[in-house]
Each structure stands twice: as structure tokens, then as C-alpha cells.
XYZ file of C-alpha atoms in Angstrom:
533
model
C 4.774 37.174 -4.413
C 5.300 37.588 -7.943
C 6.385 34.542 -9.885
C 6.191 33.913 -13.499
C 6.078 29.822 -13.285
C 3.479 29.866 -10.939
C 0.509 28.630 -12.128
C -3.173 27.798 -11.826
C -3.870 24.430 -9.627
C -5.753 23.831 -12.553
C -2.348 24.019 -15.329
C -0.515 22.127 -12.272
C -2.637 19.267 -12.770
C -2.579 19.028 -16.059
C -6.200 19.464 -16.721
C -5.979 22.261 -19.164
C -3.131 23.335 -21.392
C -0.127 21.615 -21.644
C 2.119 22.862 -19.042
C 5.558 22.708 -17.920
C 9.322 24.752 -18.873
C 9.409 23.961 -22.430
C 7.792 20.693 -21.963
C 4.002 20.350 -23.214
C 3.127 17.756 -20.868
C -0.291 15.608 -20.764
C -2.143 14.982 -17.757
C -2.171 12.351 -14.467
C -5.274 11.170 -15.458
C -7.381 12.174 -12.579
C -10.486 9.955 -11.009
C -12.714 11.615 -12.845
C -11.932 10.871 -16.003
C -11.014 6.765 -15.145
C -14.845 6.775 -13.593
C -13.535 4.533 -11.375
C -9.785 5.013 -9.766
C -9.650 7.589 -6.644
C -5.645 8.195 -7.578
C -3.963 9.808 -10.281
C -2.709 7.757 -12.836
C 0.326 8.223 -15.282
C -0.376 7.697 -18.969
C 0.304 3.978 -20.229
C 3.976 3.413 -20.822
C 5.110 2.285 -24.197
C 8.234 2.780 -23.965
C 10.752 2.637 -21.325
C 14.657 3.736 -21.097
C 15.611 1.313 -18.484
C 18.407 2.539 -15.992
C 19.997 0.851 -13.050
C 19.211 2.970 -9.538
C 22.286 1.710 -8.382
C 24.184 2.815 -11.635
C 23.310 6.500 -10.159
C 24.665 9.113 -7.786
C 21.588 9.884 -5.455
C 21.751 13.302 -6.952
C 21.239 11.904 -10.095
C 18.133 9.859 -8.597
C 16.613 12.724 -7.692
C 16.635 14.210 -11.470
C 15.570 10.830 -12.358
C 12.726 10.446 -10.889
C 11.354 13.803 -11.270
C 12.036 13.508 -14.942
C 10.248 9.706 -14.427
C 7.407 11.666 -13.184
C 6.898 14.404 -15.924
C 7.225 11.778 -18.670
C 4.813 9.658 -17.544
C 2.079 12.472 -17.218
C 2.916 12.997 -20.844
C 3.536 9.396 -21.901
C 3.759 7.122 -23.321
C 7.733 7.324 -23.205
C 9.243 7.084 -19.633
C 11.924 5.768 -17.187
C 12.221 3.294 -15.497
C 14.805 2.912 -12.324
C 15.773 -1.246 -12.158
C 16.634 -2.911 -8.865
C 17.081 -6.282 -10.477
C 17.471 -8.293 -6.479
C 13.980 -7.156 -6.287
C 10.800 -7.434 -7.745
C 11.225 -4.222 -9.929
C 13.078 -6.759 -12.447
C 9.535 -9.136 -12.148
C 7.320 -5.739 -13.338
C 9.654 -4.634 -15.451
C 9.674 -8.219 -17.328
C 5.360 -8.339 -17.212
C 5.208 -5.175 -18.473
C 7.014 -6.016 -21.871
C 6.210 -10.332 -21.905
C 2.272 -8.850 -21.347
C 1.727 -5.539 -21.777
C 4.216 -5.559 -24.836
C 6.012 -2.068 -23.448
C 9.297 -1.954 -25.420
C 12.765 -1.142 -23.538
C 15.683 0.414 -24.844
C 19.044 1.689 -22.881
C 20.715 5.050 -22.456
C 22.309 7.382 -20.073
C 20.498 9.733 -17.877
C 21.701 12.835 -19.518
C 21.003 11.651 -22.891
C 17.533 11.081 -21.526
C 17.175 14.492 -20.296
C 18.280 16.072 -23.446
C 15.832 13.827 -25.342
C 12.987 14.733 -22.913
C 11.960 18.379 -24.150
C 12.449 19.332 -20.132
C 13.846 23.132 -20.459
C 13.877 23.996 -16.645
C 15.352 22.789 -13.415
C 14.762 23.859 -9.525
C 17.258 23.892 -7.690
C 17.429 22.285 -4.189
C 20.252 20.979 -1.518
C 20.645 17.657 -0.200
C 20.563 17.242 3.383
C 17.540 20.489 3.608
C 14.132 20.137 3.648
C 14.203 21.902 -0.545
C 14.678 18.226 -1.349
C 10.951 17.890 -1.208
C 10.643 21.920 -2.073
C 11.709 20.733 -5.577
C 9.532 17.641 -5.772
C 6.658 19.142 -5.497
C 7.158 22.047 -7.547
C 8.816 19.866 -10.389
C 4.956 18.751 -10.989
C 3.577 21.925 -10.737
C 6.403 23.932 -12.552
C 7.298 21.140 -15.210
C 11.089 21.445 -14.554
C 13.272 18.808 -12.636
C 14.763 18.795 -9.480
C 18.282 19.442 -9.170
C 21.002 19.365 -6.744
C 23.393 21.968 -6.795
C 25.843 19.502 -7.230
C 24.697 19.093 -10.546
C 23.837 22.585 -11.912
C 26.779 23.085 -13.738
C 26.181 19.734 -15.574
C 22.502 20.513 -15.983
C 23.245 23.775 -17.462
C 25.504 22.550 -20.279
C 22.803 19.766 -21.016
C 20.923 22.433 -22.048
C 18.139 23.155 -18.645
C 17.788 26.789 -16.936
C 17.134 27.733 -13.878
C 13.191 27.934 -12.961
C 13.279 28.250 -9.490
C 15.941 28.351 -6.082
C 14.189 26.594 -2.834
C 17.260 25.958 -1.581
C 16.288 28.169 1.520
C 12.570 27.166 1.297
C 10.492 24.366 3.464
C 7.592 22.829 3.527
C 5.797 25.477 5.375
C 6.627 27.576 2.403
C 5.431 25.697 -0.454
C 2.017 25.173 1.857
C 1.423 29.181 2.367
C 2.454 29.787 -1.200
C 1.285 26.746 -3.288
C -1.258 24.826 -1.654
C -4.383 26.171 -4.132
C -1.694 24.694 -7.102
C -1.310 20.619 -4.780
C -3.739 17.681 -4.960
C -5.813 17.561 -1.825
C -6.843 14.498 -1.984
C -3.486 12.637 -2.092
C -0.147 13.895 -0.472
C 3.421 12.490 -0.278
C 4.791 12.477 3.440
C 8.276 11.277 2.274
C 11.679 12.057 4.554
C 14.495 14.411 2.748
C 16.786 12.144 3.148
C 15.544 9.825 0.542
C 16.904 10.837 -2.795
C 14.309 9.226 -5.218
C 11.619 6.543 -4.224
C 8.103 8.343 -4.508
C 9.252 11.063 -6.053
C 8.017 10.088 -9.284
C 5.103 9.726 -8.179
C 4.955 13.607 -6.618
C 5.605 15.353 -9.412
C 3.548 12.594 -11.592
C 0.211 13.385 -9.559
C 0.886 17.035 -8.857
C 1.196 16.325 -5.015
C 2.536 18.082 -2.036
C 5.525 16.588 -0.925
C 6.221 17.153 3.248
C 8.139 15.804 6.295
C 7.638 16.713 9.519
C 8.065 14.382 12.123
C 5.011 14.809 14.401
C 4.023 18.271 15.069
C 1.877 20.839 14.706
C 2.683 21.778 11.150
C 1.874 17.577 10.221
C -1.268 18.288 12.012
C -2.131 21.536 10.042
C -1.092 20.171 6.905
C -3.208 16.829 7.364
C -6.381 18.743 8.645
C -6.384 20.365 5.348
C -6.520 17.635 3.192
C -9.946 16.169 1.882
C -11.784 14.168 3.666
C -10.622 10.455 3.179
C -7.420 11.836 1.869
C -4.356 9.420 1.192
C -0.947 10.143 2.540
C 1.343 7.863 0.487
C 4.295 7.454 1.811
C 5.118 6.845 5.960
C 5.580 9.251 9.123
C 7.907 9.327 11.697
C 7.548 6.398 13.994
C 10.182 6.454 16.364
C 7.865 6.542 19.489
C 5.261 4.282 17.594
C 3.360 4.570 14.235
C 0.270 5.213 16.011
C 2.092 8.728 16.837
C 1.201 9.743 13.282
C -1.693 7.339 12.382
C -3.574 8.860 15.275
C -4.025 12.035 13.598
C -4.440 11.134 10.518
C -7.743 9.375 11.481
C -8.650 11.762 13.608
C -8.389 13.965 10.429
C -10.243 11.456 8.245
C -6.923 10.294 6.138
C -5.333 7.319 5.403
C -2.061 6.645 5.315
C -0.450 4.222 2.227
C 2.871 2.463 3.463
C 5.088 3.404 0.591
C 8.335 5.514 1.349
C 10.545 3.367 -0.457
C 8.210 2.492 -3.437
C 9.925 2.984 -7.133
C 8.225 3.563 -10.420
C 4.629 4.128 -8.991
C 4.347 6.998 -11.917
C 4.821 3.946 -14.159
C 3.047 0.919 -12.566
C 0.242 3.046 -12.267
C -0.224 3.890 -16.364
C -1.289 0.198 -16.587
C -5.142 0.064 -16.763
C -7.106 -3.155 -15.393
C -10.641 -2.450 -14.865
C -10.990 -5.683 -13.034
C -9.049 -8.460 -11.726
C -9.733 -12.070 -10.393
C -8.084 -14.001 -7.815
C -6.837 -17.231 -9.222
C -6.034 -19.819 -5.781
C -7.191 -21.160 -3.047
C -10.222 -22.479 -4.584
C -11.969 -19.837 -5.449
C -12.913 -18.546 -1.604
C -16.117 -20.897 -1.750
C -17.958 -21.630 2.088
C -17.386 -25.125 2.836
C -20.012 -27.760 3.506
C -18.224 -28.574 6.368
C -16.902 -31.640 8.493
C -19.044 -31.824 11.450
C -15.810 -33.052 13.672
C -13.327 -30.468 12.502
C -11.945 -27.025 13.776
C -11.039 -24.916 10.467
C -7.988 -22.187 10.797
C -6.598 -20.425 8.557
C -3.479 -18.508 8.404
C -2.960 -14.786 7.857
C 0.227 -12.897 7.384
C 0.535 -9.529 9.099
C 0.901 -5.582 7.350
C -0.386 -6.435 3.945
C -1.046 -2.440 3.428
C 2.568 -2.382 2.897
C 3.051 -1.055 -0.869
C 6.703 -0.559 -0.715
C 6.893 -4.058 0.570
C 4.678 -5.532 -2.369
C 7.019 -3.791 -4.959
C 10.548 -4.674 -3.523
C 11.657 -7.788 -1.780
C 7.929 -9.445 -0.798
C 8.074 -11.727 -4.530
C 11.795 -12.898 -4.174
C 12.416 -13.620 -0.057
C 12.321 -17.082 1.170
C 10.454 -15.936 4.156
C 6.902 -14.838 2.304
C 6.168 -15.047 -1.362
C 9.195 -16.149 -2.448
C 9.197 -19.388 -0.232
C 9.268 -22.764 -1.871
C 7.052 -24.347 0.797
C 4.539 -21.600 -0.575
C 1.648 -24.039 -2.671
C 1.925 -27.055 -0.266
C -1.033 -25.399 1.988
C -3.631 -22.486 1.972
C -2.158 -19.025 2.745
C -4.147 -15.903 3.446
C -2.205 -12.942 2.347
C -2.686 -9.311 2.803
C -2.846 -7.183 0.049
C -3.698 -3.185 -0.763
C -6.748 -2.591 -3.040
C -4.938 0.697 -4.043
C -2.843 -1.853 -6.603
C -5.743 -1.846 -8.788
C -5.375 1.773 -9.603
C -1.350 2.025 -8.779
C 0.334 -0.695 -9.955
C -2.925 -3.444 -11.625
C 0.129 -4.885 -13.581
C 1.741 -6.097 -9.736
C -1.586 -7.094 -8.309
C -2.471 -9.228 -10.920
C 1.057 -10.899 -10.984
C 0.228 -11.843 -7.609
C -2.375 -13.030 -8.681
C -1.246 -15.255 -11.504
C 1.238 -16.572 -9.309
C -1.524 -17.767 -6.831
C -1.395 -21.432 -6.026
C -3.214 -22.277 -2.262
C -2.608 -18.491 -2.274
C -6.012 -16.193 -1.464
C -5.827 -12.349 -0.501
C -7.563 -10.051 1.761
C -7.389 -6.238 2.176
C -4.937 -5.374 4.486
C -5.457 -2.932 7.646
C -7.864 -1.345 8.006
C -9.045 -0.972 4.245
C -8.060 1.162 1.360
C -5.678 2.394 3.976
C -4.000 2.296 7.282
C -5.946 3.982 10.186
C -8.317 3.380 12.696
C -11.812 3.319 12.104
C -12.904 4.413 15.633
C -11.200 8.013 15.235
C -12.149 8.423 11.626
C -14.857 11.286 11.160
C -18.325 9.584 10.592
C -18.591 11.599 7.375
C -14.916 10.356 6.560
C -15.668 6.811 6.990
C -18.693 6.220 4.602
C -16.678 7.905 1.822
C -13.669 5.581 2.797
C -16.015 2.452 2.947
C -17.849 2.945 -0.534
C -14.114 3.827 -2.138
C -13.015 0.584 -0.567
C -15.964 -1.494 -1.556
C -15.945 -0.134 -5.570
C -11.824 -1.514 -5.204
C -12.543 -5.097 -3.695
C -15.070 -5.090 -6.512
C -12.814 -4.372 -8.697
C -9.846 -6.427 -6.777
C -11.695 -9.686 -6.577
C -11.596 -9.242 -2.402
C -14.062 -9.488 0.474
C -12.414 -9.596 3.598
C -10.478 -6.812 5.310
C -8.116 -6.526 7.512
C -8.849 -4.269 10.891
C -6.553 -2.834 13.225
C -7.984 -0.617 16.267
C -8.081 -0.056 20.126
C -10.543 -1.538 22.074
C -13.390 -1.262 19.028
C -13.806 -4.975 18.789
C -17.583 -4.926 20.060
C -18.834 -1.802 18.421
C -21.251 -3.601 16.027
C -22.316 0.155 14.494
C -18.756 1.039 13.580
C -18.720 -2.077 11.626
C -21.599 -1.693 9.983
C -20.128 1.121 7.597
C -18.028 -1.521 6.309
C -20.154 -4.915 6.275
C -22.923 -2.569 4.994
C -21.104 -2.648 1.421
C -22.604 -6.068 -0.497
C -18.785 -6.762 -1.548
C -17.327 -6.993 2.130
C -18.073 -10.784 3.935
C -16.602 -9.850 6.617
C -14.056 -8.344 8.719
C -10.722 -9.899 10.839
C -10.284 -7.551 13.857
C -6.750 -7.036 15.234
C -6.108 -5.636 18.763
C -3.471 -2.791 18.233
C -1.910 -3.734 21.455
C -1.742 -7.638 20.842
C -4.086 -8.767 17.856
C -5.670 -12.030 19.765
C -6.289 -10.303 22.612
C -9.861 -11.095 21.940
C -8.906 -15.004 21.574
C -11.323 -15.441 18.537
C -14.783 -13.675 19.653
C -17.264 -12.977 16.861
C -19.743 -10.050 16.940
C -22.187 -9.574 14.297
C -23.319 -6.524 12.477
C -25.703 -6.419 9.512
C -25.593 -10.049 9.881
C -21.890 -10.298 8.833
C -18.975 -11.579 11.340
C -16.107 -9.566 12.916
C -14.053 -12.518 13.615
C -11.117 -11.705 16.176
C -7.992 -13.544 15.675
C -7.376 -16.422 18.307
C -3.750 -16.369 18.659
C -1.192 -15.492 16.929
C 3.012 -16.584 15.531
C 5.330 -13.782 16.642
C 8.722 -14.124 18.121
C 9.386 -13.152 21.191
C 5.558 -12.859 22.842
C 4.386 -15.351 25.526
C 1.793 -17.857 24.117
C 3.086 -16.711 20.288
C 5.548 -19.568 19.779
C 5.240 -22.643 17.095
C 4.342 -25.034 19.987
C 1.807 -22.842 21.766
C -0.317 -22.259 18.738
C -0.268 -26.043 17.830
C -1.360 -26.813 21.200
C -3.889 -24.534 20.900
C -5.772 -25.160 17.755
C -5.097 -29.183 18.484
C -7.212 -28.180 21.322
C -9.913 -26.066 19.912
C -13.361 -26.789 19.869
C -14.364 -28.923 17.099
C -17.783 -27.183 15.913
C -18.395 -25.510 12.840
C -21.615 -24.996 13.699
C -19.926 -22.301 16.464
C -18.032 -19.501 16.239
C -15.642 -20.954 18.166
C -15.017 -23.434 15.718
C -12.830 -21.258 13.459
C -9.303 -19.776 14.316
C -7.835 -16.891 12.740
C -3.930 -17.177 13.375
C -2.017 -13.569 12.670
C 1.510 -14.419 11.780
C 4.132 -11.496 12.377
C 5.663 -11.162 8.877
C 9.104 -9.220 10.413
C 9.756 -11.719 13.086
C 7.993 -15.344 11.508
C 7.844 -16.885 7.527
C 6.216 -19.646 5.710
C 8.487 -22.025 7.204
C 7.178 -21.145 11.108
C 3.864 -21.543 9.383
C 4.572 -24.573 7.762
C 6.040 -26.262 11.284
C 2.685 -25.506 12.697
C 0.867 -27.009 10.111
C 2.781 -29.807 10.217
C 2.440 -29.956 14.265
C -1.845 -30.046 13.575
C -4.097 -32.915 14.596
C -6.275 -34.552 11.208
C -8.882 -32.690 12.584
C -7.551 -29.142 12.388
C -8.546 -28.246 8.520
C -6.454 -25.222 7.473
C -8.353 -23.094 4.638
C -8.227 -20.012 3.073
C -9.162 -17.205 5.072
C -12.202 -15.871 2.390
C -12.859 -19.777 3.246
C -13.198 -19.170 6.581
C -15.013 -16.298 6.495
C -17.613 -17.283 4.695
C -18.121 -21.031 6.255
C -18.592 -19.427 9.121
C -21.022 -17.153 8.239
C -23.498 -19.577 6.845
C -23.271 -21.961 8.679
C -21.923 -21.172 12.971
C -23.906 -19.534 15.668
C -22.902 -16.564 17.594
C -20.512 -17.236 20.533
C -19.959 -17.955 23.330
C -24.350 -17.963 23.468
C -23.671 -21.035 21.489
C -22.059 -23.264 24.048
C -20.360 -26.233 22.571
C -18.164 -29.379 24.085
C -14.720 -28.907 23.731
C -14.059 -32.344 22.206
C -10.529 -33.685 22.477
């Protein structure tokens, strides 16, 4: 095929020349050059032309964010798309009160004239081309456009680079994949006009949808190992339909599909970051008559949710009762490297607030499947981020893995991982709070957990429960991990729990936990303790 905007994966990239349609862009920084981040990172914004997402046409987000994307490989002007109901308006704000980023307003086509962009490629909504142009808007330096808009985009000045309008994704992968990331790919549905797409043609990604067939499986198997697929599958028979073969293929998968600004967040550079709550995380010298629990919120992997309405709703971050009582929350250690300005809000805004690494580490799989070869690279990644992160305790979701001691050991190997909290994929306490040891580290099993709807899972079940608990923390089974379902429970359930406890139920941090236990209980149930009332 001969095409004159083809060009090198190298050019693509932005590791050479400047490249792009009459754009000289800069680079994604890639890890190599950081030292330290395993994601490509836009340059640091300086300034920002603020628009409104819902000011646009989704056409119009689609140019957006592509444009979004180019700029902030050059930098250090860019866009920025504004939800203000969500926390977009809190980054946007701690990007200019502390990072001193300056704003100013205009229209989108003002912006594109202004931009030095020459080219577009045309796509149509509704068709696979929606992520056709995407991708090759980061390889090609032009911006996507809908053919509702090509007569505007022409008299603002942009010719045609490219037509995919009859092209899919198993056309850009036979005729583009040497000139794609493999390390990080965008699985992002075509009928979402603009959230991640900055992000695509930002990093130089592929950007696909599939559902879950062959072609997913091909284009996953190609990937590096320990890939990241950023973004979220088709789960309409159950997200293990897609997670499955991603960890079977040694990748990860980032929950993100409706994530703004990522090509933005991520141009913010904190080496290193320090939780600020909860006490620190210290072990406890602990009361010989009391049963310690802590409670952890569910699906802290969740980027999307982290960026949009996590901060502001009632029922999480946004609570008022939040500060009255130690919380363990879930958090993803890709923040450090794709949006350190959010992480460290969260962190800020710690009270009785301490995080953990959500499931099942720098991303969501499961650790049984994942290629031996694929795991150590994933668990040295993820150790260098909780480093970095200020974390040592991650989340684990699998099926039926609990007791294999050796699988664990790739994590609690790392000297910046206490300790791990395994989940059951079909119920997460279905092993009621066992502990198995592995390089003499604990794999503590949640005991029970808050989720409307599930027998045993209600307010007054749990309180019964850890009222009635052993009270040993010289045992395992003196410590309760309690998952609560962050869809169907909030800090208020929590809250009535906590409220429901006995004096001698101490709740504490899960870090807290984690570590008490570990210096200081015996293996269970070898241990054998009275179950004092």
C-alpha cells in the first residue's frame, strides 16, 4: 500500500523528528526517558483553553480531543474539556491554585486555527472509523473528523490526510501495527465520541473494539508482555469474559472508558507522593481484648471513576460522615504516572482516609492465568509505583487461588508490598477471613462483606458478626477485612455498622491492619483461640 503519511513507528511516537500534517509536534515522553513511569506521558501543561464538553456537538468532541491529544505531545499549550458536576472542575482548579497552569477561553475552531494542525482524517459516526481516526490522528498528526464537519474543517483551513470511513480495526492492525505502542492499547467502544481519545492519539496507541472474539484475542496476544489495555471490554455476559484473556495473554486491563483529559493529567510530574491520613499506616501495639476490622471499599482500579463523580458523591469521597472513622480506599498506582496531580489531591484531602492498590495491582486481572514471565515484570512495575505511591497493600481478585502461597510470593517478594487482601471472584469472603503466609507476609481473606442484596451481606449481619469475632490479636482470626460493594452500599451503610460495633471491635486502617497482624498474630486456624463474648 502506498501512502505518503505513513510513517516510521519510530516518527509516530514522536521519538525522532517532529512529526505530524503541518504540525511539528514533540513527543509522549516515553518510560524511558522518565526512568521511572511505564506510560506515556504528555508534556507539562502551561497553558490551557478551557472548553465545556457539554458546550459541544459529539462531533465536535471528537476533534477536540484528538486536537487535546496532539497538543499535549507538543505542549505546553493544550485543551482542556470541563465537566464542572464532576471532579474535572477539582483538577482543573489544582492544576492552576498549585501547579500555576494559566487558563484562558475560546472557541473550538479558533483553537484549531491557532493549533498549527494542517490535516484531518476523516471518519463516520456510528462505524468502527471512529477509532480508525483515533489512532491514526497520533500517528498521522491530523485530527479526527466527522464528515459532518468537513465542510467546516475545510474552510478553517485543514485538508484531507486520510478517508477510513470504510476501514476497521482489523485494518489499521494489518497495515499499522509496526507504527502503535505495544505496550499500551486503548480498547474504547465507537460509540463514545471523546473520553480517551486524547489519550490515543497523545501516546501513539491503537485504538480497538471488539466485543469478545477472536480478533480481541489476536490483537491482545500481540501486545507486550504485561501490556495495559486502558480503557474497558465488553461485559455483557461478565467482565471476566474479557479479563480472562487478557491474563491469559499477560495484560492488564485499566478501567477507564469514560476518563477525560488523561493527555493532560498525565503532563504533571510527581516523582513521589505520601499518604497523609489514617495515621500514618503504623502496626499497633495492640489491645489484648479487642478484634480490629477495618473497612475496604470495592473496584478501586476504577480510573474513570477516580476522575469523574468519586470526589463529589455523597455515597464515597464526597460523604460528610467521611473523617469521623478510618476508611480503607482503593486506589490505582497508575495515577502516579497518569494523573500525580489527582492522586495526590486524594491525598491531601485524606483525613482517617488510607489507600491500597486496587485489584489485582497495577491492573485488573488475575494472577493465576497471568504468564509466569508476565507476572514478575507486572510485580516489579507494581512495586517501583507503591514506592513511588506511598502504598503497601494490594488488592486481589481471583478464582479459587486463595491458598497458592507460590503465586503470592511474586508479589510479597517485592520489600514495598506488606501484604495482600484476597477477594473470591465469585463472593469475596468466601474464605471468611483465612490467612496463608508466603515469604512470611499474610494473604488475609476478607471475612464478610456489605453488599445489597446477598444473604449474610446486610448492615445487621456484619455487626453481628464482628460483635462476635474472636477477640485475639495474637490470631489471625483476630482481624476482619470487611469488602463493601461501592455500586450497591456508601459511607453511610458503613457508618451504621460502625455505629452498631461492640467497644471492643477497634476499626483501623487497613495498612493498620495489615501490618498489626503481621507482627504480632499466629497463623490460623493452627492457632486455636476462645471465642470470647
Amino acid at each position: 500500500m502506498s501512502d505518503p503519511y505513513r510513517l516510521s513507528r519510530r516518527a509516530a511516537l514522536g521519538l525522532g523528528a517532529g512529526v505530524g500534517f503541518g504540525l511539528g509536534l514533540g513527543s509522549a515522553v516515553p518510560a524511558s526517558a522518565t526512568g521511572a513511569s511505564p506510560y506515556p506521558k504528555g508534556q507539562r501543561p502551561r497553558l490551557l483553553t478551557v472548553l465545556d464538553e457539554n458546550s459541544l456537538t459529539l462531533p465536535e468532541r471528537t476533534l477536540a480531543t484528538t486536537l487535546q491529544g496532539l497538543l499535549a505531545r507538543r505542549g505546553p499549550e493544550t485543551l482542556y474539556l470541563n465537566l464542572p458536576s464532576l471532579g474535572y472542575q477539582f483538577w482543573l482548579d489544582d492544576l492552576v491554585t498549585r501547579y500555576g497552569v494559566r487558563t484562558q477561553e475560546s472557541d473550538l475552531w479558533t483553537t484549531v486555527r491557532r493549533s498549527g494542525v494542517r490535516g484531518y482524517v476523516l471518519f463516520r459516526a456510528g462505524t468502527p472509523s471512529v477509532n480508525v481516526a483515533t489512532t491514526l490522528a497520533g500517528v498521522t498528526g491530523a485530527v479526527a473528523i466527522e464528515e459532518s464537519l468537513e465542510a467546516l474543517a475545510i474552510r478553517n483551513g485543514l485538508r484531507k490526510v486520510l478517508d477510513v470511513r470504510d476501514k476497521d480495526d482489523r485494518w489499521v492492525v494489518d497495515n499499522y501495527w509496526h507504527r502503535v505502542r505495544h505496550d499500551v492499547a486503548i480498547e474504547q467502544r465507537g460509540d463514545i465520541a471523546e473520553r480517551l481519545r486524547d489519550y490515543v492519539t497523545m501516546a501513539g496507541t491503537l485504538a480497538f473494539f471488539d466485543g469478545n472474539t477472536a480478533f480481541r484475542a489476536e490483537v491482545i496476544g500481540k501486545l507486550d508482555d504485561d501490556a495495559t489495555v486502558i480503557g474497558w471490554g465488553d461485559a455483557s455476559d461478565g467482565e471476566d469474559k474479557f479479563i480472562g484473556p487478557n491474563s491469559d495473554a499477560g495484560a492488564k486491563a485499566l478501567p477507564a472508558d469514560h476518563a477525560r483529559n488523561l493527555s493532560v493529567l498525565s503532563g504533571i510530574r510527581n516523582n513521589r507522593l505520601n499518604q497523609s491520613g489514617g495515621g500514618g499506616g503504623r502496626a499497633l501495639d495492640p489491645d489484648p481484648n479487642a478484634h480490629y476490622v477495618t473497612f475496604l471499599i470495592t473496584d478501586g482500579d476504577n480510573i474513570q471513576w477516580m476522575l469523574g463523580d468519586f470526589p463529589t458523591d455523597r455515597r464515597w469521597f464526597g460523604s460528610p460522615h467521611r473523617g469521623k472513622v478510618d476508611l480503607g480506599w482503593g486506589i490505582s498506582p497508575s495515577l502516579i504516572d497518569l494523573a500525580p496531580s489527582v492522586m495526590r489531591w486524594y491525598y491531601d484531602q485524606s483525613v482517617k482516609d488510607r489507600w491500597v492498590v486496587g485489584p489485582s495491582g497495577g491492573g485488573y486481572m488475575y494472577p493465576s492465568r497471568y504468564p509466569a514471565a508476565a507476572l514478575e515484570k507486572h510485580t516489579a512495575s507494581l512495586a517501583a509505583a507503591m514506592g513511588r505511591a506511598d502504598l503497601s497493600v494490594v488488592q486481589i481478585i481471583d478464582f479459587d487461588s486463595f491458598e497458592n502461597t507460590e503465586l503470592w510470593s511474586s508479589y510479597l517478594k517485592r520489600r514495598e508490598i506488606d501484604g495482600l487482601i484476597y477477594l473470591e471472584y465469585s463472593r469475596y469472603d468466601g474464605h471468611k477471613g483465612k490467612v496463608v503466609w508466603a515469604d512470611g507476609k499474610p494473604v488475609i481473606s476478607a471475612r464478610t462483606m456489605l453488599w445489597d442484596g446477598l444473604d449474610g451481606a446486610d448492615e445487621a449481619s456484619v455487626i453481628a458478626e464482628l460483635n462476635n469475632a474472636p477477640r485475639d490479636p495474637h490470631s489471625t482470626a483476630g482481624y476482619s477485612v470487611v469488602l463493601w460493594h461501592a455500586w450497591s452500599k456508601s459511607v453511610d451503610d458503613v457508618m451504621t455498622v460502625v455505629n452498631g460495633l461492640a467497644p471492643h471491635v477497634k476499626v483501623v486502617p487497613p495498612d493498620t491492619l495489615v501490618k498489626t497482624l503481621a507482627r504480632h498474630a499466629k497463623p490460623w486456624p493452627s492457632h486455636r483461640t476462645a471465642w470470647r463474648r
